[in-house]
Short mmCIF file of C-alpha atoms in Angstrom, two decimals:
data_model
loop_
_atom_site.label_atom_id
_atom_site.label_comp_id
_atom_site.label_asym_id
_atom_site.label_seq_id
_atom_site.Cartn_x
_atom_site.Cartn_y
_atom_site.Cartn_z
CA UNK A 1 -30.75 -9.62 -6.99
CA UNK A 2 -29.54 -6.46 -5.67
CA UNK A 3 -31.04 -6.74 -1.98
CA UNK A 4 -29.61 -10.52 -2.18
CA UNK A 5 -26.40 -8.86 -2.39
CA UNK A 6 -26.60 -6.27 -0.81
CA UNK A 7 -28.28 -8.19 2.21
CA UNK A 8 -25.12 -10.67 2.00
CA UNK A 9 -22.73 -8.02 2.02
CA UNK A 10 -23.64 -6.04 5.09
CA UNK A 11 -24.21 -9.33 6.90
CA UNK A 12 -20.27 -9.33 6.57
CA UNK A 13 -19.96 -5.96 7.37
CA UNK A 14 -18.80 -4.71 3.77
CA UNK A 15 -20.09 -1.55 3.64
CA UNK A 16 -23.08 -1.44 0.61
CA UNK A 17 -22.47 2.16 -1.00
CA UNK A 18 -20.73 4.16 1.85
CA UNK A 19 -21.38 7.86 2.01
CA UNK A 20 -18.17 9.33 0.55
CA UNK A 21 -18.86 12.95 2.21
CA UNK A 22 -18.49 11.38 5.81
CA UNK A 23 -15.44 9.58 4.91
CA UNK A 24 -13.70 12.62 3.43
CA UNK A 25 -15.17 14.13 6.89
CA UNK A 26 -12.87 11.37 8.33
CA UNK A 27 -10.16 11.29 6.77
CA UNK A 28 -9.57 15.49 6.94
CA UNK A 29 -9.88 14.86 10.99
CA UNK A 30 -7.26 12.02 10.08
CA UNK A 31 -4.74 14.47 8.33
CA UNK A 32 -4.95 17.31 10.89
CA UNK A 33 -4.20 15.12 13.70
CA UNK A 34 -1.04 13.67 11.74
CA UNK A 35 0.03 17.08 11.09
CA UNK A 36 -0.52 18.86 14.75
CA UNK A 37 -0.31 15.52 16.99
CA UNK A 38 -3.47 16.18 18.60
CA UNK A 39 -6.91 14.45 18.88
CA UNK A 40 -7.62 10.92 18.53
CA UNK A 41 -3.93 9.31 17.07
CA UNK A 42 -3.83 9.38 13.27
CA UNK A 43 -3.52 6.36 10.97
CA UNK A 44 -1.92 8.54 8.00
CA UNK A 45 1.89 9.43 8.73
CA UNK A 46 1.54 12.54 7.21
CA UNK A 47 4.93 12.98 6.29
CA UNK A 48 6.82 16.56 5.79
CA UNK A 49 9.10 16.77 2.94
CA UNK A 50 10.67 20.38 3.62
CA UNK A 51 10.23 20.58 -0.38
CA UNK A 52 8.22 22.33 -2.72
CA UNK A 53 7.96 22.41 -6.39
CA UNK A 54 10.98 24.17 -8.25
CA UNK A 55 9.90 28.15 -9.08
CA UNK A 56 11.68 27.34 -12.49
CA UNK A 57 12.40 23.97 -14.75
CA UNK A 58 15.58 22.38 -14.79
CA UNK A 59 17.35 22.89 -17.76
CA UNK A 60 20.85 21.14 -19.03
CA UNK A 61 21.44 18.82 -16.54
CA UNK A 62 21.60 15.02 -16.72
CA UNK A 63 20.03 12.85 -13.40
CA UNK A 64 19.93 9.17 -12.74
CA UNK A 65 16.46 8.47 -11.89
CA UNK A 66 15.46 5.17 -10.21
CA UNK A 67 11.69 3.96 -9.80
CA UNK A 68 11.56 1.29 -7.03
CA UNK A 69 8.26 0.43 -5.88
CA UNK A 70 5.61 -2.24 -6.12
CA UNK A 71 6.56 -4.86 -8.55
CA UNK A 72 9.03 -3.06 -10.63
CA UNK A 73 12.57 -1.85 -10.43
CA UNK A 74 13.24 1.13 -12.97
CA UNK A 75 16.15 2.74 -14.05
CA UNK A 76 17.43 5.37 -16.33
CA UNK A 77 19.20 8.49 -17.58
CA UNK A 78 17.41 11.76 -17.72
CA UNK A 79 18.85 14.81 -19.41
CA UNK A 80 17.27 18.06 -19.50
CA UNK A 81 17.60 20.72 -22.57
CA UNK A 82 18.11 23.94 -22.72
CA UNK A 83 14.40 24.64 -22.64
CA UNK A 84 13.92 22.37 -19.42
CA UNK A 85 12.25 19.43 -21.64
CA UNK A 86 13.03 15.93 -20.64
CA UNK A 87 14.18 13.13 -22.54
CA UNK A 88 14.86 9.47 -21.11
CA UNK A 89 17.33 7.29 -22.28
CA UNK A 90 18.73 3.71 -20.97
CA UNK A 91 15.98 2.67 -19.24
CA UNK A 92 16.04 -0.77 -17.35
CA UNK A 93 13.14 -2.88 -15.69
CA UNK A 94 13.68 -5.53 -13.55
CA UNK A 95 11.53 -7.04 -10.51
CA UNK A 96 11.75 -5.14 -7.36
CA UNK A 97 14.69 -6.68 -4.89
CA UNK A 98 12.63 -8.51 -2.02
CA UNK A 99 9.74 -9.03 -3.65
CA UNK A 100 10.73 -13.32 -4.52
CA UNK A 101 12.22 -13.59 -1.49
CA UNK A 102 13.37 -12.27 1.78
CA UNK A 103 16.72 -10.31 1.86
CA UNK A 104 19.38 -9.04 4.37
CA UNK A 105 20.43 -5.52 3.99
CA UNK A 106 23.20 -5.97 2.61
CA UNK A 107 21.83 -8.20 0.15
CA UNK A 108 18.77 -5.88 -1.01
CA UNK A 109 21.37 -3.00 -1.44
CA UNK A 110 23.77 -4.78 -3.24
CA UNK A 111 21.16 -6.05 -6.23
CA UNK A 112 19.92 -2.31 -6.09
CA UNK A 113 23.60 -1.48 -7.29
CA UNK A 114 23.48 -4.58 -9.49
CA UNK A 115 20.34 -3.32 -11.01
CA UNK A 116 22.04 0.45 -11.89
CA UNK A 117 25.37 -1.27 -13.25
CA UNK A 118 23.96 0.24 -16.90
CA UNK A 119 24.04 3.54 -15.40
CA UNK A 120 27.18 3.71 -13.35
CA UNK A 121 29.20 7.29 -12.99
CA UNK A 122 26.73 8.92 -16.02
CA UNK A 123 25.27 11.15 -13.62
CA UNK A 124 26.69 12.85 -10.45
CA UNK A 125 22.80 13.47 -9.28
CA UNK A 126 20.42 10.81 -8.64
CA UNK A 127 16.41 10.77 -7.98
CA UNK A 128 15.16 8.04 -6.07
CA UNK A 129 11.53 7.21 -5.81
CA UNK A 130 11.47 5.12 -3.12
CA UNK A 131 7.35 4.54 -2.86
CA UNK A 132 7.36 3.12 0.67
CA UNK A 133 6.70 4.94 3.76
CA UNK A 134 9.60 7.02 5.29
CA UNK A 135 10.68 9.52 6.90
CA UNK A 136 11.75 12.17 5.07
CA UNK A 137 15.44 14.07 6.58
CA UNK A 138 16.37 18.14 5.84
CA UNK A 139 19.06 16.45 3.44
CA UNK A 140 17.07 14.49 1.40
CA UNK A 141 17.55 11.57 2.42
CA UNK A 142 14.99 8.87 3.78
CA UNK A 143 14.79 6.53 6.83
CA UNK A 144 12.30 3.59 6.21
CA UNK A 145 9.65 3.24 8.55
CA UNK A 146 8.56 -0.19 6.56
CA UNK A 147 7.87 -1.90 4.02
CA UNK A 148 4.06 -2.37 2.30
CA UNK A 149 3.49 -4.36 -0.93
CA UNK A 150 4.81 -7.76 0.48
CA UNK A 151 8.64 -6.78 0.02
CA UNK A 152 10.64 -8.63 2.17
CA UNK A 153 13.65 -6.80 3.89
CA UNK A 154 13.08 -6.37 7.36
CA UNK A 155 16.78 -5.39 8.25
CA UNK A 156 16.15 -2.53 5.88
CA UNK A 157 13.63 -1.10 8.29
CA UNK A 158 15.10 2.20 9.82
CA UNK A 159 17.97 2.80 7.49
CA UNK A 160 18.62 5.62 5.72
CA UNK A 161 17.65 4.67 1.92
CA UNK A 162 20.24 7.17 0.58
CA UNK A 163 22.94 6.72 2.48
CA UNK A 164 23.25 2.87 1.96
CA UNK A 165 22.75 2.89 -1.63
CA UNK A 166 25.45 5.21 -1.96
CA UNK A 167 27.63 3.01 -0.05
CA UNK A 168 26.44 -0.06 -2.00
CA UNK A 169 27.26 2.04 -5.25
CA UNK A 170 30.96 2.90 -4.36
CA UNK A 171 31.47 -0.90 -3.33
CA UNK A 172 30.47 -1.65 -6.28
CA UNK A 173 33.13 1.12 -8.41
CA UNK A 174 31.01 3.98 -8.59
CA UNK A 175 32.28 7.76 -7.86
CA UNK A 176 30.24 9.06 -4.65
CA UNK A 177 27.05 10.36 -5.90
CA UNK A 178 27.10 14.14 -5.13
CA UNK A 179 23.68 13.90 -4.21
CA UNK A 180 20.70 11.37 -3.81
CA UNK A 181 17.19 12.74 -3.08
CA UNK A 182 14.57 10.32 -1.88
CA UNK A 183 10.70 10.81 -2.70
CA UNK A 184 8.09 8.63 -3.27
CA UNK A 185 5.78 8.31 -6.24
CA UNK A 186 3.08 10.44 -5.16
CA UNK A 187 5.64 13.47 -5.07
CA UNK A 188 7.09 12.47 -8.07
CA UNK A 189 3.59 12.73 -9.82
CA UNK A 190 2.47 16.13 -8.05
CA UNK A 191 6.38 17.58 -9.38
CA UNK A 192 5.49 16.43 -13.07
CA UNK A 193 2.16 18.07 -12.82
CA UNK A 194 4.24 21.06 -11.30
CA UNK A 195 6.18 20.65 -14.54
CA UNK A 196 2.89 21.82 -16.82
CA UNK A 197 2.79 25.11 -16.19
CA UNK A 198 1.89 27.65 -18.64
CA UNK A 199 -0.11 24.58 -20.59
CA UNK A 200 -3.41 27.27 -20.40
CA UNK A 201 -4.42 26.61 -17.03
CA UNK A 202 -2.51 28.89 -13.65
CA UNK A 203 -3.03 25.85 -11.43
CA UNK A 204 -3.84 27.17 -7.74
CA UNK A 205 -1.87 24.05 -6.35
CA UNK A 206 -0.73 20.11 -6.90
CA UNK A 207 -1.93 16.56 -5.77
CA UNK A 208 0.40 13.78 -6.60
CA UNK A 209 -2.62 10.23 -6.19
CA UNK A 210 -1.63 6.91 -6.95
CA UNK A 211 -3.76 3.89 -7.38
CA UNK A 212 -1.65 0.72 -8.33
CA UNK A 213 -0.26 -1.88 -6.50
CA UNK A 214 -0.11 0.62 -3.86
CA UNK A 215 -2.11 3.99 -2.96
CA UNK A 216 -1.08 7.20 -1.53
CA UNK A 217 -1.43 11.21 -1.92
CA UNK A 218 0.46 13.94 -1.73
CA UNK A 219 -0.32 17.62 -1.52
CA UNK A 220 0.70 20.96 -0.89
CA UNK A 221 0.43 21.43 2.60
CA UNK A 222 -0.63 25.61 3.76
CA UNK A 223 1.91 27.35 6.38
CA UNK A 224 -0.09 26.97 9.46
CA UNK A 225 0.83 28.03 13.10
CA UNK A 226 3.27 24.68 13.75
CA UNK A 227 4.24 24.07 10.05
CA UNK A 228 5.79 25.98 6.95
CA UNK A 229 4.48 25.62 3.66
CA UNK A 230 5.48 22.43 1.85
CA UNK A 231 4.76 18.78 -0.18
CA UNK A 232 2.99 16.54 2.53
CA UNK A 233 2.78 12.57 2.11
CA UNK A 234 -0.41 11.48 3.68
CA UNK A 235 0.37 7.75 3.61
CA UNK A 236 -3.21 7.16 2.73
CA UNK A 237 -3.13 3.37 2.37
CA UNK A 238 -2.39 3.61 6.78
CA UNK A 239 -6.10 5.58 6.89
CA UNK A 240 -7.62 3.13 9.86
CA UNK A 241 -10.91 4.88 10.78
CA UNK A 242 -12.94 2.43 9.18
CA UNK A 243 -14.97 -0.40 9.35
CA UNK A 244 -13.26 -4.10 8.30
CA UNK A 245 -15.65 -6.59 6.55
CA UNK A 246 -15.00 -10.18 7.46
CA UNK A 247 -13.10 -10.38 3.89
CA UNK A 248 -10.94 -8.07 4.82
CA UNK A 249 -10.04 -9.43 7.87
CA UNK A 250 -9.60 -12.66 6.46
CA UNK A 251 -7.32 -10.98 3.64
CA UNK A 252 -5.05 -9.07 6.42
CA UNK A 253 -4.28 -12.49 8.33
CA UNK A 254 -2.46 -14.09 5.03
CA UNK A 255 -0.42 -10.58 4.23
CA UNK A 256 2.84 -9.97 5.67
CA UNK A 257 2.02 -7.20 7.77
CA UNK A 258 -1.11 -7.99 9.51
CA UNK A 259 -3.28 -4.71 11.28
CA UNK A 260 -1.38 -2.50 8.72
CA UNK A 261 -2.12 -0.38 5.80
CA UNK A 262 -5.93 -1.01 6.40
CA UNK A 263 -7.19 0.97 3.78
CA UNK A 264 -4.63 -0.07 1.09
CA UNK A 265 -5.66 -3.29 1.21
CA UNK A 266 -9.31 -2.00 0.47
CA UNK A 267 -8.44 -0.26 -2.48
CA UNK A 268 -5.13 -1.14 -4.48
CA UNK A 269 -4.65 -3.31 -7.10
CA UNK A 270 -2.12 -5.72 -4.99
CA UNK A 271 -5.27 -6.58 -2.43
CA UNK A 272 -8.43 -6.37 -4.74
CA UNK A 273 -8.64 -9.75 -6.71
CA UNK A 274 -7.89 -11.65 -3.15
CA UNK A 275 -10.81 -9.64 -1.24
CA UNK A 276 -12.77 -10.65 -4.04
CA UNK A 277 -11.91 -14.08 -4.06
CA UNK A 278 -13.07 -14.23 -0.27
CA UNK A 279 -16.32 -12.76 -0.98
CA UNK A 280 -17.24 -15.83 -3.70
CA UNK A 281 -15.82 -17.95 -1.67
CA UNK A 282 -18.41 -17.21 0.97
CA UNK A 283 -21.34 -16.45 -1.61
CA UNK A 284 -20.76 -19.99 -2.72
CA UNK A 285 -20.90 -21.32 0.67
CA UNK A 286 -24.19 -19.44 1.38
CA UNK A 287 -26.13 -20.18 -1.75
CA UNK A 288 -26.17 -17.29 -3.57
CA UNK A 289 -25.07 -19.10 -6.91
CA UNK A 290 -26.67 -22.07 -7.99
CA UNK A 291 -25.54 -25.04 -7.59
CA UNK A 292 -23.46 -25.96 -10.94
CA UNK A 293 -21.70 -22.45 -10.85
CA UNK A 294 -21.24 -23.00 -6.95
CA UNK A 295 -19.19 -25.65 -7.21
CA UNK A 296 -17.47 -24.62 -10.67
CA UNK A 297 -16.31 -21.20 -8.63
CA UNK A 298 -15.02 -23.40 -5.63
CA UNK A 299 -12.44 -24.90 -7.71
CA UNK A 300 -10.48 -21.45 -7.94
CA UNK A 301 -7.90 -21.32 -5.34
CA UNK A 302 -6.98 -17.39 -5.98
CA UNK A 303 -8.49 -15.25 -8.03
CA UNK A 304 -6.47 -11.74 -9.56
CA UNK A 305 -7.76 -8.40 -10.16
CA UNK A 306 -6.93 -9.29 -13.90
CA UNK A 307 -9.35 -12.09 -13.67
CA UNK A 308 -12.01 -10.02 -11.89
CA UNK A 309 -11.40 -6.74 -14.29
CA UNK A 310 -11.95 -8.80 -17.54
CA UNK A 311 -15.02 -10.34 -16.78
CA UNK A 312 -16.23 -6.90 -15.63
CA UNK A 313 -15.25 -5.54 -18.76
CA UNK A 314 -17.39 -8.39 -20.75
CA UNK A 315 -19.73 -10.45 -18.29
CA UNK A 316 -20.80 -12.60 -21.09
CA UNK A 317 -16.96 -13.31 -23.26
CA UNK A 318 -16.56 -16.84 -22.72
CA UNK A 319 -12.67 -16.60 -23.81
CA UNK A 320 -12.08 -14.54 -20.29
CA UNK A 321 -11.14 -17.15 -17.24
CA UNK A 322 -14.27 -16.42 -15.62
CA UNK A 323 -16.99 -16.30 -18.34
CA UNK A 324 -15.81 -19.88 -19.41
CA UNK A 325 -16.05 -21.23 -16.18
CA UNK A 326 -19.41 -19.97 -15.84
CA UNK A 327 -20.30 -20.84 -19.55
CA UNK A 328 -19.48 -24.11 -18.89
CA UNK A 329 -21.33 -24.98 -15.75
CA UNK A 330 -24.36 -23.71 -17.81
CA UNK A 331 -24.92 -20.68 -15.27
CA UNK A 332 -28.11 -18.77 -15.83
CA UNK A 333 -28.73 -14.93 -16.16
CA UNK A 334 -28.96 -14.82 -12.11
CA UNK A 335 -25.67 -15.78 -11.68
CA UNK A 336 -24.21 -14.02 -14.17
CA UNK A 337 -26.04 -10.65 -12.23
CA UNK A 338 -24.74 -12.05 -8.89
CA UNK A 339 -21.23 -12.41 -9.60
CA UNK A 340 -20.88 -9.25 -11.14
CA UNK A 341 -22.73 -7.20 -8.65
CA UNK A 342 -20.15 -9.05 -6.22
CA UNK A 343 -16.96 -7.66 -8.05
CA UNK A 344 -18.51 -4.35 -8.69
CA UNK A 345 -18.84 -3.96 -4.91
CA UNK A 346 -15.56 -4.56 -4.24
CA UNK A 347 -14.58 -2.26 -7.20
CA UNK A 348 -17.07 0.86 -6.26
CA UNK A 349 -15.56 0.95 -2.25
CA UNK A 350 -12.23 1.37 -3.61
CA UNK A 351 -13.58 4.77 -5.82
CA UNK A 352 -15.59 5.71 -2.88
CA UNK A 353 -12.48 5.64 -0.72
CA UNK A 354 -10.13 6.88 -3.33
CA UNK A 355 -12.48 10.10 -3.86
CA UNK A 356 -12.72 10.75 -0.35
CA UNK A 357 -9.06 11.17 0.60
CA UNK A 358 -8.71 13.08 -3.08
CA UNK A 359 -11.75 15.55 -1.83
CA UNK A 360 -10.08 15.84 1.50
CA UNK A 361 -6.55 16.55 0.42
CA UNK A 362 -7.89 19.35 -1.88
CA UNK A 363 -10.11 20.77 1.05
CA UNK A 364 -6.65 20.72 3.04
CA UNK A 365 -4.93 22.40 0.26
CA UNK A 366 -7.03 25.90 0.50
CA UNK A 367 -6.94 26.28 -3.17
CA UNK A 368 -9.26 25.06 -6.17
CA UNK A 369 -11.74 28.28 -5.63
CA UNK A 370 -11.64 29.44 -8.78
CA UNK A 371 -12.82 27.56 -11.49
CA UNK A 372 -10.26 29.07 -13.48
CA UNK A 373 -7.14 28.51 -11.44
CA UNK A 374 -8.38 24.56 -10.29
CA UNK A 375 -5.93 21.91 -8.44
CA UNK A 376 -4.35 19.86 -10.68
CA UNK A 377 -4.42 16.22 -9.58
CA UNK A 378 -2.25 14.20 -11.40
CA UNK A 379 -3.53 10.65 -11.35
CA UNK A 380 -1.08 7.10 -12.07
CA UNK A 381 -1.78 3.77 -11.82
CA UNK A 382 -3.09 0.85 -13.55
CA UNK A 383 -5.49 0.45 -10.88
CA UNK A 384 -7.38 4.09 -11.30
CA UNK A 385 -7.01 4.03 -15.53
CA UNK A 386 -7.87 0.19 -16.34
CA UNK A 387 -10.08 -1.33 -13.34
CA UNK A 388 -13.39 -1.02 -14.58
CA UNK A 389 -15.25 2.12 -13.89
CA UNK A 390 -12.78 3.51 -11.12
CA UNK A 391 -11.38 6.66 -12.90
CA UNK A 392 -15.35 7.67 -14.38
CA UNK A 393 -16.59 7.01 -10.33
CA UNK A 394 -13.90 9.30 -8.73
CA UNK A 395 -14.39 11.51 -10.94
CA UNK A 396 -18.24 11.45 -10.22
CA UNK A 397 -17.86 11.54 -6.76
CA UNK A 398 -14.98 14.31 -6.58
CA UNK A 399 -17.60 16.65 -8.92
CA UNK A 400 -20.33 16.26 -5.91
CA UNK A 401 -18.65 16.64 -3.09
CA UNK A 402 -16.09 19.17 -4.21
CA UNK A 403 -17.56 21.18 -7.09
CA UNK A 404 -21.32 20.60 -6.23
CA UNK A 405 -21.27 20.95 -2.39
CA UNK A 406 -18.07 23.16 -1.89
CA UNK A 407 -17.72 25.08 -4.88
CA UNK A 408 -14.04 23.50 -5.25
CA UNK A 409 -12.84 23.15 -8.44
CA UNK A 410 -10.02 20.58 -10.04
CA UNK A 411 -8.70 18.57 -12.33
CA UNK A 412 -7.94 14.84 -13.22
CA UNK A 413 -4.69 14.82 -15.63
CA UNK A 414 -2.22 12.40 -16.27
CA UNK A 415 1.13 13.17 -17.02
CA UNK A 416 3.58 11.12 -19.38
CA UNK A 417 6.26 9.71 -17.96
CA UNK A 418 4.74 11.78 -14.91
CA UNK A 419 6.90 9.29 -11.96
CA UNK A 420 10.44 8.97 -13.63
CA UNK A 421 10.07 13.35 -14.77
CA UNK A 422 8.84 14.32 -11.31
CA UNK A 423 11.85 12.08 -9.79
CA UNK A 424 14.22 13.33 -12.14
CA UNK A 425 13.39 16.95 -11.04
CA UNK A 426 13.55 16.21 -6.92
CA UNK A 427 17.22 15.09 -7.95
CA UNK A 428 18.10 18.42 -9.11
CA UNK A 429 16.09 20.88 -6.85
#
């Protein structure tokens, strides 16, 4: 069963166990071209923040803190003690603006203000992750270089994400926020995990990864000869030196943005359930399934990660989507081995991939050489905690080619509350 699959997957070009070391290779060719403009062009933006984490911890101030990316709008207050610890009060969910349908730019800044009513004039400060690629300004602000995640805004493209909401807000009877700082959520994550220090470890530096809807690092970029020391978004997800299987080309022609954010849609939780849907579709087609479970799995028109990550989780449940389709069209132990070795392909290139630009953002850092004083990566996601066997994989992988073969040492954390902390703390810094 194994060489079936395999054999049907690298007939369509998905690649059957890639070799994580020569992607990190890749992608560490990737980020130094983004960062000195020279070489073969770069697919990561490789964005410069002109920030770093704070030398001390905030302490008795209140920020506004908003959280818009992927699915979800987030809002709420943060106040800081005397002893720099965070609590959260008011907070607000509600579906990201653009997400149902297409907006104009007034529109998607006017339900942003909508969405903060609860909030209005209880903070002078506000932190804005903003998890889209942009361009970060020396103020703080952010100009949009465009949208990923199949939000629909286009007019928003090249504003300045700061500026406008602030407009919206006083429209809309606020005071004029003092200040609004834009990051996005890998920042965010690397500032919490700034945040820990003194918990028993002296980390040597920070690595914001996120594995959700969306994927992305951030890291803490050396001074070099054309660049000072500071936070660098890599903009992973754009990472194009790669190989596209005929699923994911057939993905990329129904998304919004076809050609872009090639390895995003490899990886994230937004993209995985549809380039698994492609792949049964063709299995089906090619008789890899018998023929009962063939036709029972060409009745799906979609298929979500969800779906996918349950019967992972328990092949053989029949109350999962998936194991009572196949219970019912009597499948036998073959299919049962095919389908899952299907989905767990699709599963294992995203932690191959998501390892590789982890390994290669540490490498970039120059830290994590003593064991004792490791890089703290500070993981979030659904994607990376719940998909099966993702976070245990990375983890594997990172251990080999960092630890093993480089004598780089890290860890994996996770931070509570690590986004709307690590936003809360870019608002007052």
């Amino acid at each position: 069963m194994r060489k079936l699959v395999d054999a049907f997957l690298s007939m369509h070009n998905f690649p059957v166990r890639l070799n994580v070391s020569a992607v990190t290779d890749a992608v560490l060719y990737d980020m130094e071209a983004g960062l000195c403009k020279k070489g073969i062009a770069a697919g990561e933006e490789m964005i410069h923040t002109f920030a770093l984490p704070p030398e001390k911890k905030p302490a008795n101030e209140n920020v506004i803190v908003i959280d818009a990316g992927g699915t979800n709008f987030r809002s709420c207050l943060v106040t800081f003690d005397s002893n720099g610890k965070p609590s959260i009060s008011e907070m607000e969910k509600t579906s990201m603006p653009g997400v149902a349908k297409e907006l104009s730019k007034k529109e998607f800044f006017d339900q942003f203000a909508t969405n903060l009513e609860h909030l209005k004039n209880k903070a002078t400060k506000i932190g804005f992750c903003f998890s889209y690629p942009m361009q970060i300004t020396a103020d703080g602000d952010g100009i949009l270089n465009g949208f990923s995640k199949e939000v629909k805004a286009p007019e928003v493209v090249g504003c300045k994400i700061g500026e406008c909401l602030s407009e919206a807000l006083v429209a809309h009877g606020w005071k004029r926020p003092e200040k609004i700082s834009l990051i996005n959520d890998t920042v965010a994550a690397l500032l919490a995990g700034a945040s820990r220090s003194g918990t028993g470890f002296d980390y040597s530096s920070y690595i914001g990864f996120i594995l959700g809807t969306g994927m992305n690092i951030a890291y803490i970029q050396p001074e070099t000869d054309y660049m000072k020391r500071q936070i660098v978004v890599c903009e992973s997800g754009k990472f194009n030196k790669l190989v596209d299987s005929d699923f994911d080309r057939e993905l990329d022609s129904h998304t919004t943005a076809p050609g872009t954010f090639r390895l995003e849609k490899k990886c994230s939780g937004a993209y995985l359930g549809t380039v698994a849907y492609y792949i049964i579709k063709a299995a089906c087609e090619e008789g890899l399934f018998s023929e009962s479970v063939a036709k029972a799995l060409s009745t799906l028109n979609s298929l979500t990660l969800i779906d996918m990550d349950k019967f992972l989780h328990a092949p053989l449940c029949t109350e999962t989507p998936l194991g009572k389709l196949l219970g019912d069209a009597k499948a036998s132990a073959d299919d049962y081995t095919t389908l899952f070795m299907l989905f767990d392909a699709v599963v294992e290139r995203s932690a191959r991939y998501s390892a590789a630009i982890l390994a290669a953002a540490v490498i970039k850092s120059g830290q994590g050489k003593d064991p004792v004083r490791p890089v703290c990566i500070v993981c979030n996601g659904t994607t990376f905690y719940k998909t099966h066997a993702i976070r245990d994989r990375v983890a594997g992988y990172l251990e080999e080619i960092l630890t093993a073969q480089r004598s780089l040492y890290f860890h994996l954390v996770s931070v509570d509350d690590d986004i709307t902390v690590g936003t809360a703390i870019s608002g007052l810094v």
